[in-house]
Backbone as numpy.savetxt, mean C-alpha at the origin, in Angstrom:
# Nx Ny Nz CAx CAy CAz Cx Cy Cz
-0.78 -21.81 5.08 -1.21 -22.30 3.82 0.49 -23.31 4.26
-0.43 -24.07 3.54 0.54 -25.75 2.91 1.44 -25.67 2.34
2.37 -26.70 1.01 2.80 -26.82 0.34 3.97 -26.24 0.42
4.71 -26.96 -0.77 6.79 -26.66 -0.68 6.60 -25.34 -0.92
6.30 -24.84 -2.30 6.44 -23.75 -1.86 5.72 -22.21 -1.16
7.42 -21.75 -0.60 6.85 -19.97 0.34 5.90 -18.92 -0.90
5.53 -18.92 0.70 4.70 -17.30 -0.24 5.56 -16.19 0.11
4.86 -15.38 0.16 5.53 -13.62 1.21 4.36 -12.17 0.62
4.12 -12.10 1.98 3.62 -10.20 1.95 3.78 -9.55 1.57
4.27 -8.27 0.80 5.26 -6.97 1.54 3.77 -6.16 1.64
4.46 -5.17 2.19 3.67 -4.30 3.21 3.50 -3.30 2.61
3.19 -2.58 2.27 3.91 -1.02 0.99 3.57 -0.35 2.57
4.76 0.74 2.15 4.27 2.07 3.44 5.21 3.40 2.82
4.94 4.65 1.46 4.92 4.57 1.35 5.63 5.92 1.55
6.58 7.05 1.86 6.88 7.40 2.11 6.14 9.47 1.83
5.56 10.82 2.25 4.49 11.18 1.98 4.05 11.01 0.27
3.19 9.96 0.61 2.44 9.68 -0.30 1.44 10.24 -0.76
0.59 11.42 -0.78 0.67 12.75 -2.13 1.37 13.83 -1.38
1.65 14.27 -1.71 2.91 15.07 -1.14 4.02 14.85 -2.13
4.09 13.67 -2.81 5.20 13.36 -3.98 4.57 13.24 -4.93
3.13 13.23 -5.96 2.99 13.06 -6.74 3.12 13.85 -7.48
3.73 13.32 -8.68 4.17 14.49 -9.91 3.20 14.95 -10.75
2.95 16.13 -10.57 1.95 16.62 -11.94 2.16 15.19 -13.61
3.52 16.15 -14.02 3.05 14.99 -15.86 2.68 14.09 -14.98
3.13 12.96 -14.55 2.87 11.19 -14.25 1.49 11.73 -14.01
0.17 12.54 -13.05 -0.61 12.45 -13.11 -1.05 12.53 -13.46
-1.30 13.44 -14.95 -2.07 13.99 -16.04 -1.48 13.27 -16.57
-0.35 12.02 -17.25 -0.10 11.79 -17.79 -1.04 9.96 -17.59
-1.03 10.19 -16.87 -1.93 9.10 -15.88 -3.56 9.19 -16.61
-4.16 9.87 -16.14 -5.57 10.68 -16.70 -5.06 9.95 -18.44
-5.10 11.03 -19.51 -4.69 10.51 -20.27 -5.16 8.85 -20.52
-3.88 8.60 -19.98 -4.11 7.23 -20.58 -4.95 6.34 -20.76
-5.07 6.67 -19.37 -6.75 5.56 -18.03 -8.13 6.07 -19.55
-7.78 7.78 -20.68 -8.92 7.58 -21.67 -10.09 8.87 -21.29
-9.22 9.16 -20.39 -10.58 10.56 -19.21 -10.80 11.63 -20.95
-11.04 12.42 -20.62 -11.63 13.47 -21.30 -10.26 15.00 -21.36
-10.74 15.57 -22.32 -9.37 16.55 -22.86 -10.35 17.25 -21.14
-11.25 17.60 -21.92 -11.52 19.22 -20.37 -10.98 18.21 -19.51
-11.96 17.16 -19.15 -12.19 15.87 -17.86 -10.53 16.93 -17.07
-9.40 16.24 -18.13 -8.15 16.66 -17.05 -7.35 17.36 -17.30
-8.66 18.39 -18.24 -7.88 19.96 -17.74 -8.71 20.20 -16.73
-9.18 20.52 -16.15 -10.10 20.87 -15.12 -9.79 20.22 -14.05
-8.55 18.82 -14.20 -9.45 17.93 -12.65 -7.41 18.67 -12.62
-6.22 18.58 -13.60 -5.10 20.06 -12.80 -5.39 21.04 -13.17
-6.85 21.69 -12.98 -6.26 23.49 -12.88 -7.17 23.34 -11.16
-7.74 22.19 -11.22 -7.58 22.46 -9.43 -6.75 21.45 -8.28
-5.42 20.74 -8.68 -4.28 20.53 -8.25 -3.81 21.52 -8.21
-3.22 22.11 -9.63 -2.27 22.99 -9.95 -1.60 24.69 -9.09
-3.59 25.09 -9.60 -3.24 26.31 -8.79 -3.53 26.71 -6.82
-3.07 25.82 -6.59 -3.30 25.51 -5.23 -1.30 26.76 -4.87
-1.74 27.59 -3.52 -0.97 28.45 -3.01 -1.09 27.98 -1.42
0.60 27.44 -0.43 0.62 28.44 0.67 0.79 29.47 1.03
0.56 28.86 2.31 0.70 30.79 3.26 1.46 30.25 5.30
2.94 29.87 5.00 3.58 29.78 6.27 2.73 30.85 7.28
2.28 29.56 8.90 2.65 31.32 9.53 3.35 30.74 10.28
4.25 32.07 10.87 6.50 31.35 11.53 6.12 32.17 12.36
6.10 31.81 13.81 5.67 33.19 14.92 4.50 33.77 14.84
3.76 33.54 13.99 2.47 34.76 13.99 2.61 35.57 12.75
3.79 35.22 12.05 3.87 36.29 11.47 3.30 34.97 9.88
2.50 36.00 8.95 2.22 35.72 7.40 3.99 35.51 6.48
4.38 34.70 6.04 5.07 34.46 5.56 5.14 34.49 3.78
5.93 34.70 3.05 5.25 35.09 0.90 5.22 33.47 1.20
3.66 34.07 -0.13 3.08 32.94 -0.63 4.09 31.99 -1.96
3.62 31.25 -1.45 4.60 29.72 -2.39 3.64 28.78 -3.78
3.94 28.84 -3.93 3.43 27.27 -5.10 4.56 26.65 -5.35
3.44 25.08 -5.32 4.68 22.89 -5.01 3.93 23.61 -6.24
5.42 22.93 -5.87 5.15 22.29 -8.38 4.72 20.02 -8.39
4.62 20.16 -7.44 3.63 19.03 -7.80 3.44 18.51 -5.78
2.35 16.58 -5.61 2.30 16.36 -5.04 0.27 17.61 -5.15
-0.58 16.60 -4.35 -1.74 16.58 -4.49 -2.52 16.37 -3.21
-3.44 17.57 -2.08 -3.68 17.92 -1.02 -4.35 16.77 -0.35
-3.84 16.31 0.81 -4.53 15.39 2.18 -5.54 15.81 2.48
-6.62 15.25 1.99 -7.80 15.58 2.53 -9.00 15.77 1.64
-8.67 15.78 0.88 -9.52 17.05 -0.70 -10.41 14.97 -1.08
-11.73 15.61 -0.79 -12.52 14.54 -1.45 -11.85 13.47 -2.79
-11.30 15.00 -3.73 -11.25 13.93 -5.60 -9.69 13.95 -5.05
-9.00 13.79 -3.22 -6.99 13.45 -3.05 -7.14 11.93 -3.70
-8.06 11.48 -3.00 -7.40 9.65 -2.53 -7.72 8.76 -4.24
-8.88 8.88 -4.88 -9.23 8.56 -6.32 -7.61 8.49 -7.40
-7.29 10.21 -6.89 -5.79 10.24 -8.18 -5.17 9.11 -7.21
-5.40 8.91 -6.10 -3.83 7.92 -5.84 -4.04 6.53 -6.64
-5.41 7.02 -6.06 -5.49 5.05 -6.92 -5.15 5.01 -8.35
-5.20 5.92 -8.80 -5.01 6.10 -10.48 -3.84 6.28 -10.21
-3.07 6.49 -10.03 -1.82 6.29 -10.07 -1.05 5.38 -10.06
-2.32 4.96 -8.48 -1.59 3.21 -7.81 -1.82 2.22 -9.34
-2.55 2.66 -10.10 -3.47 1.59 -11.12 -1.96 1.91 -12.32
-1.21 1.84 -12.79 -0.16 1.70 -13.06 0.98 1.22 -12.41
1.09 0.79 -10.91 1.88 -0.11 -10.53 1.02 -1.21 -10.64
-0.02 -1.27 -10.96 -1.11 -2.97 -10.96 -0.67 -3.60 -12.35
-0.86 -1.84 -12.98 -0.38 -1.98 -14.65 0.50 -3.55 -14.50
2.00 -2.57 -13.93 2.91 -3.61 -14.37 3.57 -4.64 -13.80
2.69 -5.92 -12.55 2.80 -6.37 -11.61 1.60 -6.92 -12.54
0.91 -6.70 -13.08 0.34 -7.36 -14.16 -0.05 -8.48 -15.02
1.36 -7.57 -15.66 2.21 -7.64 -16.86 3.41 -9.07 -16.16
4.28 -8.18 -15.24 4.84 -9.26 -15.44 4.45 -10.92 -15.00
3.63 -11.02 -13.95 2.37 -10.97 -13.84 2.40 -12.87 -14.48
1.59 -12.02 -16.64 1.65 -12.77 -16.96 2.43 -13.76 -17.68
3.70 -12.93 -17.50 4.65 -12.86 -17.97 5.69 -13.95 -17.70
4.81 -14.81 -16.06 5.45 -16.05 -15.91 6.12 -15.13 -14.45
6.54 -14.17 -14.56 8.13 -13.43 -13.54 7.60 -13.44 -11.94
6.66 -12.93 -12.17 6.55 -13.49 -10.72 4.57 -13.67 -10.62
4.38 -14.76 -9.09 3.63 -15.37 -9.07 2.49 -15.05 -7.43
1.86 -14.63 -8.12 0.57 -14.41 -6.37 0.55 -15.03 -6.22
0.21 -15.23 -4.61 -0.74 -16.12 -4.04 -1.68 -17.12 -4.11
-1.99 -17.64 -4.65 -2.63 -19.47 -3.99 -4.47 -19.14 -3.74
-4.81 -19.05 -4.21 -6.82 -18.24 -2.61 -7.81 -19.47 -3.68
-8.21 -20.41 -2.48 -9.87 -20.41 -3.09 -8.79 -22.08 -4.10
-8.11 -22.52 -2.57 -7.34 -24.07 -4.03 -6.57 -24.00 -4.73
-6.61 -22.54 -5.36 -5.52 -22.56 -6.36 -6.42 -22.58 -6.95
-7.70 -22.13 -7.23 -8.22 -21.45 -8.31 -8.17 -20.53 -8.67
-7.89 -18.76 -8.57 -7.09 -17.66 -8.38 -6.76 -17.49 -7.19
-5.75 -16.78 -7.98 -4.65 -15.86 -7.42 -4.66 -15.17 -7.10
-4.40 -13.98 -6.37 -4.33 -12.94 -6.41 -2.60 -11.82 -5.98
-1.84 -10.79 -6.64 -0.57 -10.78 -6.92 -1.03 -8.72 -5.55
-1.79 -8.66 -5.62 -1.20 -7.20 -4.89 -2.84 -6.81 -5.03
-3.33 -5.77 -4.06 -4.50 -5.12 -3.30 -4.30 -4.01 -2.72
-4.43 -2.56 -2.98 -4.55 -1.57 -3.62 -5.25 -0.79 -2.50
-5.70 0.06 -1.16 -6.39 1.26 -1.32 -5.50 2.56 -1.33
-6.17 3.20 -1.07 -5.53 5.07 -1.50 -4.67 5.36 -1.08
-3.69 5.20 0.14 -2.50 4.92 1.19 -1.87 3.56 1.36
-2.72 2.13 0.68 -2.48 1.61 1.83 -1.99 0.34 0.31
-0.40 -0.21 0.05 -0.22 -1.64 -0.88 -0.35 -2.79 -0.37
-1.04 -3.78 -0.84 -0.56 -4.87 -0.30 0.57 -6.07 -1.48
1.63 -6.29 -1.69 1.89 -7.08 -3.16 2.56 -8.67 -2.28
2.35 -9.60 -3.27 2.24 -10.62 -3.65 2.89 -11.34 -3.95
4.26 -12.33 -3.76 5.12 -13.46 -4.44 5.75 -14.43 -4.06
6.00 -15.17 -4.61 7.38 -16.73 -4.35 8.10 -15.71 -3.41
8.02 -16.47 -1.86 9.60 -16.70 -1.40 10.54 -16.71 -2.13
11.34 -15.65 -2.76 12.36 -16.48 -3.73 13.09 -14.66 -3.46
14.21 -15.42 -3.83 15.53 -14.14 -4.45 15.39 -13.33 -5.18
14.75 -14.93 -6.65 14.53 -14.46 -7.32 13.07 -13.31 -8.31
11.74 -13.56 -7.28 10.80 -12.91 -7.24 11.31 -11.63 -6.81
11.62 -11.61 -5.49 11.98 -11.04 -5.09 12.57 -9.04 -5.72
13.86 -9.71 -6.11 14.28 -8.62 -6.79 13.54 -8.21 -8.63
12.42 -9.14 -8.58 11.61 -8.45 -9.98 10.75 -7.45 -9.55
10.18 -7.17 -7.84 9.33 -6.89 -7.55 10.21 -5.99 -7.09
10.54 -5.88 -6.10 11.63 -4.57 -5.99 12.05 -4.18 -7.14
12.44 -4.40 -8.76 12.85 -3.69 -9.70 10.68 -2.55 -10.39
10.25 -3.91 -9.74 9.19 -2.73 -10.01 8.63 -1.82 -9.84
8.95 -2.11 -8.08 8.47 -0.67 -7.37 8.79 0.53 -7.93
10.60 0.54 -8.00 12.27 1.09 -8.66 10.85 2.49 -9.86
11.40 1.54 -10.66 10.43 1.25 -11.54 9.00 3.21 -11.68
7.86 2.45 -10.48 6.83 3.31 -10.46 7.96 4.39 -9.97
8.92 4.02 -8.79 9.34 5.10 -7.91 9.61 6.95 -8.96
10.50 5.54 -9.66 10.40 6.97 -10.16 10.35 7.98 -11.34
8.76 6.63 -11.73 7.83 7.40 -12.38 6.80 8.90 -12.84
6.20 8.31 -10.76 5.12 8.98 -10.14 5.61 9.71 -8.81
7.49 9.51 -8.59 7.94 10.60 -7.64 7.70 10.41 -5.96
6.94 8.42 -5.51 6.88 8.43 -4.75 8.17 7.48 -4.39
8.58 7.56 -2.77 9.44 6.73 -2.28 8.94 5.56 -1.31
9.55 4.05 -1.64 9.52 3.97 -0.23 9.96 3.48 0.93
8.77 3.72 1.51 9.94 3.62 3.03 9.93 2.40 4.08
11.59 2.25 2.91 11.68 0.50 4.69 11.49 0.65 5.51
11.52 2.30 6.18 12.18 1.18 8.25 10.58 0.85 8.03
9.61 1.17 7.49 7.93 1.08 7.71 7.45 0.14 6.90
7.96 -0.40 5.66 7.33 -1.78 5.14 8.14 -2.89 5.25
7.41 -4.18 5.84 7.31 -4.66 6.15 6.69 -5.87 5.25
8.36 -7.58 5.61 7.21 -8.46 4.53 6.89 -9.71 5.56
5.64 -11.00 5.52 5.26 -11.23 6.35 5.14 -12.79 5.84
5.79 -13.93 5.71 6.23 -15.12 4.71 4.76 -16.31 5.80
4.82 -16.75 4.53 3.65 -18.25 5.22 4.11 -19.00 6.04
3.47 -19.76 6.52 4.39 -21.00 8.08 4.81 -21.99 6.63
5.59 -22.17 5.75 5.76 -23.40 4.77 6.84 -23.01 4.58
7.15 -21.64 4.84 8.93 -20.48 4.14 10.06 -20.76 5.11
10.81 -21.51 4.29 11.83 -21.88 5.81 12.62 -20.92 6.34
12.68 -21.07 7.70 13.97 -19.65 8.20 14.63 -18.84 7.76
16.22 -20.53 6.76 16.73 -19.98 6.00 16.48 -18.67 4.84
15.61 -18.94 4.29 14.53 -18.33 3.42 14.62 -16.72 3.94
13.72 -17.23 4.94 13.36 -15.91 5.29 14.02 -14.36 6.07
15.72 -15.70 6.98 17.08 -14.48 6.80 17.59 -14.27 5.70
17.37 -15.06 4.13 17.49 -14.31 3.44 17.42 -13.15 2.45
15.39 -13.80 2.58 15.46 -12.04 1.85 15.35 -11.19 2.90
15.17 -11.38 3.67 15.08 -9.71 4.42 16.43 -9.38 4.61
17.85 -10.25 4.79 19.24 -9.34 4.71 19.41 -8.89 3.20
19.08 -8.90 1.92 18.92 -8.82 1.21 17.90 -7.10 0.60
16.98 -7.27 0.97 15.70 -6.08 0.84 15.59 -5.24 2.71
16.23 -5.94 3.65 16.53 -4.67 4.24 15.70 -4.79 4.47
15.27 -5.54 4.87 13.36 -5.01 5.96 13.15 -6.12 6.75
12.30 -5.82 7.52 11.91 -6.84 8.83 10.06 -7.42 8.07
9.91 -8.24 9.46 9.53 -8.98 9.49 8.11 -8.46 10.29
7.13 -8.94 10.20 5.29 -8.26 11.31 6.68 -9.49 13.17
5.96 -8.09 13.58 6.59 -9.16 15.09 4.64 -9.43 15.86
4.32 -10.09 16.73 3.54 -10.76 16.93 2.53 -9.37 17.75
3.24 -8.55 18.82 2.30 -7.26 19.20 1.58 -6.68 18.22
2.32 -6.16 16.99 2.03 -4.98 15.83 0.78 -4.79 15.88
-0.28 -3.71 15.72 -1.51 -4.18 14.96 -1.64 -3.29 13.13
-1.96 -3.94 12.35 -1.91 -2.34 11.54 -3.91 -1.68 11.78
-4.32 -0.94 11.63 -5.77 -0.15 11.41 -6.35 -1.10 13.05
-5.31 -1.52 13.92 -6.13 -1.88 15.51 -5.57 -2.89 15.39
-6.28 -3.96 14.11 -5.99 -5.74 14.44 -4.21 -5.83 13.51
-4.04 -7.15 14.00 -2.75 -8.49 13.56 -2.80 -8.68 12.58
-2.67 -8.29 11.87 -1.79 -8.03 10.47 -1.72 -10.11 9.60
-1.91 -10.62 10.98 -2.02 -12.02 10.17 -2.80 -12.38 11.25
-3.67 -12.63 10.56 -5.52 -14.09 11.83 -4.44 -15.64 11.36
-4.41 -16.37 12.37 -4.66 -17.41 12.71 -5.87 -18.37 12.31
-5.53 -19.41 12.93 -6.90 -19.85 12.99 -7.80 -19.89 14.50
-7.03 -19.49 15.21 -7.95 -19.13 16.06 -8.72 -17.52 16.09
-9.66 -16.92 15.73 -10.23 -16.07 15.86 -10.28 -15.42 16.29
-11.87 -16.22 17.51 -12.14 -15.04 18.70 -10.79 -15.43 19.90
-9.08 -16.48 19.61 -8.10 -14.74 21.23 -8.27 -13.45 19.57
-7.33 -13.77 18.11 -7.42 -13.04 17.39 -8.20 -11.66 17.19
-9.30 -11.83 17.43 -9.95 -10.66 17.77 -10.52 -10.12 19.31
-10.39 -11.14 20.81 -11.10 -10.28 21.59 -10.30 -9.09 22.32
-9.38 -8.77 21.90 -8.69 -7.11 22.27 -9.76 -6.40 21.60
-9.87 -6.67 20.33 -11.12 -5.73 19.83 -12.57 -5.57 20.38
-12.90 -7.14 20.32 -14.12 -7.04 21.28 -14.53 -6.21 22.91
-12.70 -6.79 23.73 -13.11 -5.91 24.47 -13.15 -3.91 24.71
-12.62 -3.89 23.46 -12.63 -2.28 23.52 -13.95 -2.22 23.20
-14.46 -2.79 21.84 -15.77 -2.54 21.61 -17.34 -2.31 22.98
-17.37 -3.19 24.25 -17.48 -3.79 24.81 -17.16 -2.22 25.95
-16.01 -1.98 26.20 -16.00 -0.83 27.04 -16.25 0.39 26.30
-17.11 0.95 24.96 -18.26 2.23 24.71 -18.82 1.25 24.66
-19.81 0.20 24.81 -21.10 -0.10 24.87 -22.22 0.18 26.34
-23.23 0.69 26.59 -24.09 -0.07 27.88 -24.54 -1.24 28.62
-24.55 -1.02 28.95 -24.75 -3.22 29.48 -25.64 -3.64 28.96
-26.32 -2.54 28.59 -27.80 -3.26 27.54 -27.14 -3.82 26.91
-26.76 -3.29 25.70 -26.19 -3.40 24.24 -26.06 -4.30 23.60
-25.16 -4.60 25.54 -23.63 -5.74 25.44 -24.45 -7.22 24.94
-25.87 -7.18 25.91 -26.02 -8.73 25.33 -26.70 -8.74 23.85
-26.53 -8.15 23.05 -27.03 -7.98 22.60 -25.76 -8.44 20.80
-24.99 -8.07 22.01 -23.16 -8.25 21.26 -22.80 -9.39 20.68
-22.17 -9.82 19.50 -21.78 -11.44 18.83 -20.93 -10.97 19.01
């Protein structure tokens, strides 16, 4: 990215993201999004009626019921998690409308992207300065307080655009108490930052695929 202003991307890592969802928060989100009362009660019944029993040294322990969290691995759970994250999305969108934060420009500045969410992965974008960082982290703290989620600072990292000065990078990392990504790190098997040399970037992935394919199939691999 070129230009006078630098931008940064914040790769979030939420601690125990499924286990920390507050049930009252989830119910409020479903109601706010306009789901029918019967549907909300049906979903909450599936969540709130779960029981657990631990096996310790081969012996079953006393059955207990949780008071928060959704079960990881259930088909419905990722969708519920995304609906919960919609509240953070709304907070970010409102802050962007008020020009408190600015998303990274895409397509020659025709559009801006302030955040990208999947089930349990999140990317936030803003200008690389201390003021916008403080505004972004305040939104995260509000989301943590209401939803029960907790940001894992040790596994959360920041990526800066190339035009961000080293002084600015060091200052933001110091007040954020976070780290930036390293060249050797991988996310879902791929580097977090892809440069102009895409062939070199994805060569490792291509080599791994070739190892799993027969010689006959490799000939048709692009």
